[in-house]
Amino acid sequence: MNSNWLDEIKWDDKGLVPVIAQDETSGRVLMFAYANRDAVALTAEKGSAHYWTRSRQKLWHKGEESGHFQHVSAIQLDCDGDVLIYQIRQEGGIACHTGRESCFFRTLVDGEWQIVDPVLKDPHAIYGGHSH
Amino acid sequence: MNSNWLDEIKWDDKGLVPVIAQDETSGRVLMFAYANRDAVALTAEKGSAHYWTRSRQKLWHKGEESGHFQHVSAIQLDCDGDVLIYQIRQEGGIACHTGRESCFFRTLVDGEWQIVDPVLKDPHAIYGGHSH
């Protein structure tokens, strides 16, 4: 398969690119993570979001533990070629490992971070009790 | 002024945090950049987006050259405390230095990056002919 498009992405010095995962319908930003070349290639091939987890240093098929897969309908690239957006449909409606819809559940109000989103599902119920 | 909220942001090893600039009305992601502590503090204080430009290594008040200021109505923080969203109203309707609404004007179609957004204003007209 033609992979020139992968060469047009400017990978950082660790071979990664930042990825914004955005709900294709609501436009809400659900998550931010990094992907390496394999992860982006697999995302395009399978239509399911793949990332590179920096904490665990491995390829990460989002949903492999939680079941909260992200169905990717489009991949967008920015002007500098060094940031991607995955347009997604979030399975289970939960992108965040805290059990919330979005990882961006805190808003600055009067000089304090306020939590503005509910936990939709207990993380222990999502991840079966092992740490994440 | 209370700045504990700034301490809750996890700055990277260069003292920066990634920032997603999102249109507060349409939800479109317009830009991705980095900010240091001063930039985020100024953004909260002035309600106008400030960043740190890594290429020029200085504080960057978005719009200072182009007039395309970003009016910030909300700042959001992610679960790990290391990524921000600025919810903005984009003055002039142009966030990208290429003269487009959004920096994310390329979409992957059949293995190629296709430009899906028009240039709204010639960059030379925006920046007065000097390089950017």
Short mmCIF file of C-alpha atoms in Angstrom, two decimals:
data_model
loop_
_atom_site.label_atom_id
_atom_site.label_comp_id
_atom_site.label_asym_id
_atom_site.label_seq_id
_atom_site.Cartn_x
_atom_site.Cartn_y
_atom_site.Cartn_z
CA MET A 1 0.00 0.00 0.00
CA ASN A 2 1.08 3.53 -0.74
CA SER A 3 2.58 4.98 2.43
CA ASN A 4 3.95 8.26 1.12
CA TRP A 5 1.38 10.02 3.25
CA LEU A 6 3.13 8.63 6.32
CA ASP A 7 6.39 10.16 5.13
CA GLU A 8 4.72 13.55 4.96
CA ILE A 9 4.12 13.49 8.70
CA LYS A 10 6.92 15.17 10.64
CA TRP A 11 7.74 12.78 13.44
CA ASP A 12 9.45 14.22 16.52
CA ASP A 13 12.86 13.13 17.77
CA LYS A 14 11.22 10.11 19.43
CA GLY A 15 9.38 9.15 16.24
CA LEU A 16 6.04 10.34 17.61
CA VAL A 17 3.32 12.74 16.58
CA PRO A 18 0.72 14.33 18.91
CA VAL A 19 -2.84 13.22 18.20
CA ILE A 20 -6.07 14.97 19.15
CA ALA A 21 -9.06 12.61 19.31
CA GLN A 22 -12.23 14.50 18.53
CA ASP A 23 -15.84 13.30 18.59
CA GLU A 24 -16.90 13.39 14.96
CA THR A 25 -20.46 14.37 15.85
CA SER A 26 -20.29 16.74 18.82
CA GLY A 27 -16.85 18.13 18.04
CA ARG A 28 -15.80 17.62 21.64
CA VAL A 29 -12.11 16.92 22.16
CA LEU A 30 -12.07 13.62 23.99
CA MET A 31 -8.41 12.77 24.35
CA PHE A 32 -4.86 13.74 23.53
CA ALA A 33 -2.12 11.19 23.03
CA TYR A 34 0.86 10.34 20.86
CA ALA A 35 1.26 7.92 17.97
CA ASN A 36 4.22 6.41 16.20
CA ARG A 37 4.33 5.42 12.55
CA ASP A 38 2.96 1.92 13.14
CA ALA A 39 0.10 3.30 15.21
CA VAL A 40 -0.95 5.80 12.54
CA ALA A 41 -0.62 3.19 9.79
CA LEU A 42 -2.79 0.73 11.73
CA THR A 43 -5.34 3.44 12.49
CA ALA A 44 -5.72 4.20 8.81
CA GLU A 45 -5.81 0.53 7.84
CA LYS A 46 -8.22 -0.70 10.51
CA GLY A 47 -10.27 2.44 11.13
CA SER A 48 -9.70 1.97 14.85
CA ALA A 49 -7.52 4.36 16.86
CA HIS A 50 -4.01 3.23 17.70
CA TYR A 51 -1.51 5.22 19.75
CA TRP A 52 1.90 4.85 21.35
CA THR A 53 1.81 4.87 25.11
CA ARG A 54 4.81 6.75 26.41
CA SER A 55 4.34 5.50 29.97
CA ARG A 56 4.27 1.85 28.94
CA GLN A 57 6.40 2.34 25.81
CA LYS A 58 4.34 0.22 23.51
CA LEU A 59 1.78 0.25 20.76
CA TRP A 60 -1.65 0.86 22.21
CA HIS A 61 -4.86 -0.15 20.52
CA LYS A 62 -7.29 2.12 22.37
CA GLY A 63 -10.04 -0.04 23.86
CA GLU A 64 -7.98 -3.23 24.05
CA GLU A 65 -8.43 -3.25 27.85
CA SER A 66 -11.55 -1.14 28.36
CA GLY A 67 -13.56 -2.11 25.31
CA HIS A 68 -13.80 1.62 24.58
CA PHE A 69 -12.58 1.45 21.02
CA GLN A 70 -12.47 4.57 18.88
CA HIS A 71 -13.84 4.21 15.35
CA VAL A 72 -11.90 6.60 13.15
CA SER A 73 -13.75 8.17 10.23
CA ALA A 74 -11.08 10.72 9.26
CA ILE A 75 -7.47 11.65 9.92
CA GLN A 76 -6.45 15.29 9.61
CA LEU A 77 -3.00 16.87 9.43
CA ASP A 78 -1.99 20.40 10.38
CA CYS A 79 -0.10 23.00 8.39
CA ASP A 80 3.29 22.05 9.84
CA GLY A 81 2.63 18.36 9.29
CA ASP A 82 3.41 17.54 12.90
CA VAL A 83 0.00 17.17 14.59
CA LEU A 84 -2.91 14.86 13.75
CA ILE A 85 -6.60 14.79 14.56
CA TYR A 86 -8.48 11.52 14.64
CA GLN A 87 -12.19 12.12 14.03
CA ILE A 88 -13.81 9.37 16.06
CA ARG A 89 -16.94 7.69 17.25
CA GLN A 90 -16.23 6.71 20.84
CA GLU A 91 -17.51 3.27 21.74
CA GLY A 92 -19.18 3.29 25.16
CA GLY A 93 -19.12 7.09 25.19
CA ILE A 94 -16.11 7.05 27.51
CA ALA A 95 -12.66 8.12 26.32
CA CYS A 96 -11.01 8.88 29.66
CA HIS A 97 -9.46 6.31 31.96
CA THR A 98 -11.25 8.08 34.84
CA GLY A 99 -14.55 6.87 33.38
CA ARG A 100 -15.55 10.22 31.92
CA GLU A 101 -16.59 11.06 28.39
CA SER A 102 -13.58 13.31 27.83
CA CYS A 103 -10.16 13.64 29.41
CA PHE A 104 -10.75 17.41 29.42
CA PHE A 105 -13.17 17.45 32.34
CA ARG A 106 -11.61 20.35 34.24
CA THR A 107 -12.27 24.02 33.54
CA LEU A 108 -10.58 27.01 35.10
CA VAL A 109 -13.14 28.96 37.16
CA ASP A 110 -12.10 31.83 39.42
CA GLY A 111 -8.52 30.60 39.58
CA GLU A 112 -9.39 26.99 40.33
CA TRP A 113 -9.74 23.85 38.27
CA GLN A 114 -13.33 22.73 38.56
CA ILE A 115 -14.47 19.27 37.54
CA VAL A 116 -17.39 19.80 35.21
CA ASP A 117 -18.05 16.24 34.01
CA PRO A 118 -19.47 13.25 35.82
CA VAL A 119 -17.84 9.84 36.06
CA LEU A 120 -20.02 7.68 33.82
CA LYS A 121 -18.53 4.38 34.90
CA ASP A 122 -16.26 3.37 37.76
CA PRO A 123 -12.72 2.84 36.39
CA HIS A 124 -12.43 -0.36 38.43
CA ALA A 125 -15.42 -1.70 36.54
CA ILE A 126 -13.83 -0.66 33.25
CA TYR A 127 -10.34 -2.01 33.84
CA GLY A 128 -11.19 -4.95 36.09
CA GLY A 129 -9.34 -3.62 39.13
CA HIS A 130 -5.80 -3.55 37.75
CA SER A 131 -4.04 -0.25 37.83
CA HIS A 132 -3.90 1.95 34.77
CA MET B 1 -3.37 36.56 42.50
CA ASN B 2 -3.79 32.93 43.35
CA SER B 3 -1.65 30.90 40.97
CA ASN B 4 -1.95 27.45 42.51
CA TRP B 5 -3.83 26.40 39.41
CA LEU B 6 -0.67 27.01 37.39
CA ASP B 7 1.23 24.67 39.70
CA GLU B 8 -1.29 21.94 38.97
CA ILE B 9 -0.29 21.93 35.32
CA LYS B 10 2.41 19.37 34.58
CA TRP B 11 4.96 21.24 32.49
CA ASP B 12 7.24 19.16 30.31
CA ASP B 13 11.02 19.12 30.61
CA LYS B 14 11.17 22.38 28.63
CA GLY B 15 8.57 24.04 30.83
CA LEU B 16 5.88 23.80 28.17
CA VAL B 17 2.41 22.37 27.86
CA PRO B 18 0.62 21.49 24.60
CA VAL B 19 -2.43 23.64 23.86
CA ILE B 20 -5.35 22.86 21.57
CA ALA B 21 -7.18 25.99 20.39
CA GLN B 22 -10.81 25.16 19.69
CA ASP B 23 -13.54 27.36 18.25
CA GLU B 24 -15.95 27.82 21.13
CA THR B 25 -18.97 27.87 18.82
CA SER B 26 -18.33 25.38 16.03
CA GLY B 27 -16.07 23.10 18.04
CA ARG B 28 -13.56 23.04 15.21
CA VAL B 29 -9.95 22.59 16.27
CA LEU B 30 -8.19 25.61 14.82
CA MET B 31 -4.63 25.33 16.03
CA PHE B 32 -2.17 23.39 18.14
CA ALA B 33 0.76 25.05 19.88
CA TYR B 34 2.71 25.13 23.12
CA ALA B 35 2.60 27.50 26.06
CA ASN B 36 4.89 28.17 28.97
CA ARG B 37 3.81 29.31 32.41
CA ASP B 38 3.90 33.01 31.54
CA ALA B 39 1.84 32.43 28.41
CA VAL B 40 -0.87 30.52 30.25
CA ALA B 41 -0.94 33.09 33.08
CA LEU B 42 -1.31 35.94 30.58
CA THR B 43 -4.01 34.06 28.68
CA ALA B 44 -6.05 33.68 31.86
CA GLU B 45 -5.43 37.26 32.92
CA LYS B 46 -6.08 38.98 29.59
CA GLY B 47 -8.54 36.55 28.00
CA SER B 48 -6.39 36.59 24.87
CA ALA B 49 -4.41 33.55 23.76
CA HIS B 50 -0.68 33.54 24.47
CA TYR B 51 1.72 30.78 23.48
CA TRP B 52 5.42 30.00 23.42
CA THR B 53 6.84 29.77 19.96
CA ARG B 54 9.41 27.01 19.87
CA SER B 55 10.80 28.10 16.49
CA ARG B 56 11.40 31.67 17.63
CA GLN B 57 11.87 30.79 21.32
CA LYS B 58 9.77 33.57 22.72
CA LEU B 59 6.44 34.47 24.21
CA TRP B 60 3.87 34.79 21.47
CA HIS B 61 0.70 36.82 21.77
CA LYS B 62 -1.33 35.26 18.95
CA GLY B 63 -2.47 38.05 16.64
CA GLU B 64 0.35 40.45 17.47
CA GLU B 65 1.49 40.34 13.84
CA SER B 66 -1.63 39.23 11.98
CA GLY B 67 -4.32 40.95 14.02
CA HIS B 68 -5.92 37.52 14.34
CA PHE B 69 -6.25 37.54 18.10
CA GLN B 70 -7.95 34.69 19.89
CA HIS B 71 -10.44 35.65 22.59
CA VAL B 72 -10.36 32.93 25.23
CA SER B 73 -13.60 32.15 27.05
CA ALA B 74 -12.43 29.02 28.85
CA ILE B 75 -9.30 27.02 29.64
CA GLN B 76 -9.63 23.27 30.11
CA LEU B 77 -7.17 20.76 31.56
CA ASP B 78 -6.95 17.04 30.88
CA CYS B 79 -6.88 14.13 33.31
CA ASP B 80 -3.09 13.94 33.41
CA GLY B 81 -2.78 17.70 33.88
CA ASP B 82 -0.42 18.01 30.94
CA VAL B 83 -2.57 19.26 28.06
CA LEU B 84 -4.75 22.38 27.78
CA ILE B 85 -7.60 23.47 25.56
CA TYR B 86 -8.23 27.15 24.93
CA GLN B 87 -11.87 27.71 23.96
CA ILE B 88 -11.65 30.67 21.63
CA ARG B 89 -13.38 33.12 19.38
CA GLN B 90 -11.03 33.63 16.45
CA GLU B 91 -10.78 37.22 15.34
CA GLY B 92 -10.84 37.46 11.53
CA GLY B 93 -11.89 33.83 11.29
CA ILE B 94 -8.33 32.83 10.40
CA ALA B 95 -6.15 30.87 12.81
CA CYS B 96 -3.60 29.45 10.38
CA HIS B 97 -0.56 31.29 9.07
CA THR B 98 -1.47 29.95 5.62
CA GLY B 99 -4.55 32.17 5.69
CA ARG B 100 -7.00 29.37 6.40
CA GLU B 101 -9.58 29.10 9.15
CA SER B 102 -7.87 26.11 10.74
CA CYS B 103 -4.36 24.67 10.65
CA PHE B 104 -5.98 21.26 10.16
CA PHE B 105 -6.91 21.75 6.53
CA ARG B 106 -5.65 18.41 5.21
CA THR B 107 -7.59 15.15 5.36
CA LEU B 108 -6.39 11.70 4.42
CA VAL B 109 -8.35 10.47 1.39
CA ASP B 110 -7.39 7.27 -0.45
CA GLY B 111 -3.86 7.39 0.93
CA GLU B 112 -3.24 11.04 0.13
CA TRP B 113 -3.45 14.26 2.07
CA GLN B 114 -6.11 16.36 0.44
CA ILE B 115 -6.48 20.06 1.12
CA VAL B 116 -10.11 20.57 2.05
CA ASP B 117 -10.10 24.24 3.11
CA PRO B 118 -9.72 27.39 1.05
CA VAL B 119 -7.20 30.14 1.73
CA LEU B 120 -9.36 32.99 3.01
CA LYS B 121 -6.65 35.61 2.85
CA ASP B 122 -3.23 35.72 1.22
CA PRO B 123 -0.57 35.28 3.94
CA HIS B 124 1.44 38.12 2.40
CA ALA B 125 -1.52 40.40 3.01
CA ILE B 126 -1.76 39.14 6.58
CA TYR B 127 1.90 39.36 7.53
CA GLY B 128 2.95 42.24 5.33
CA GLY B 129 5.34 40.24 3.22
CA HIS B 130 7.86 39.20 5.84
CA SER B 131 8.41 35.50 6.29
CA HIS B 132 6.70 33.58 9.05
#
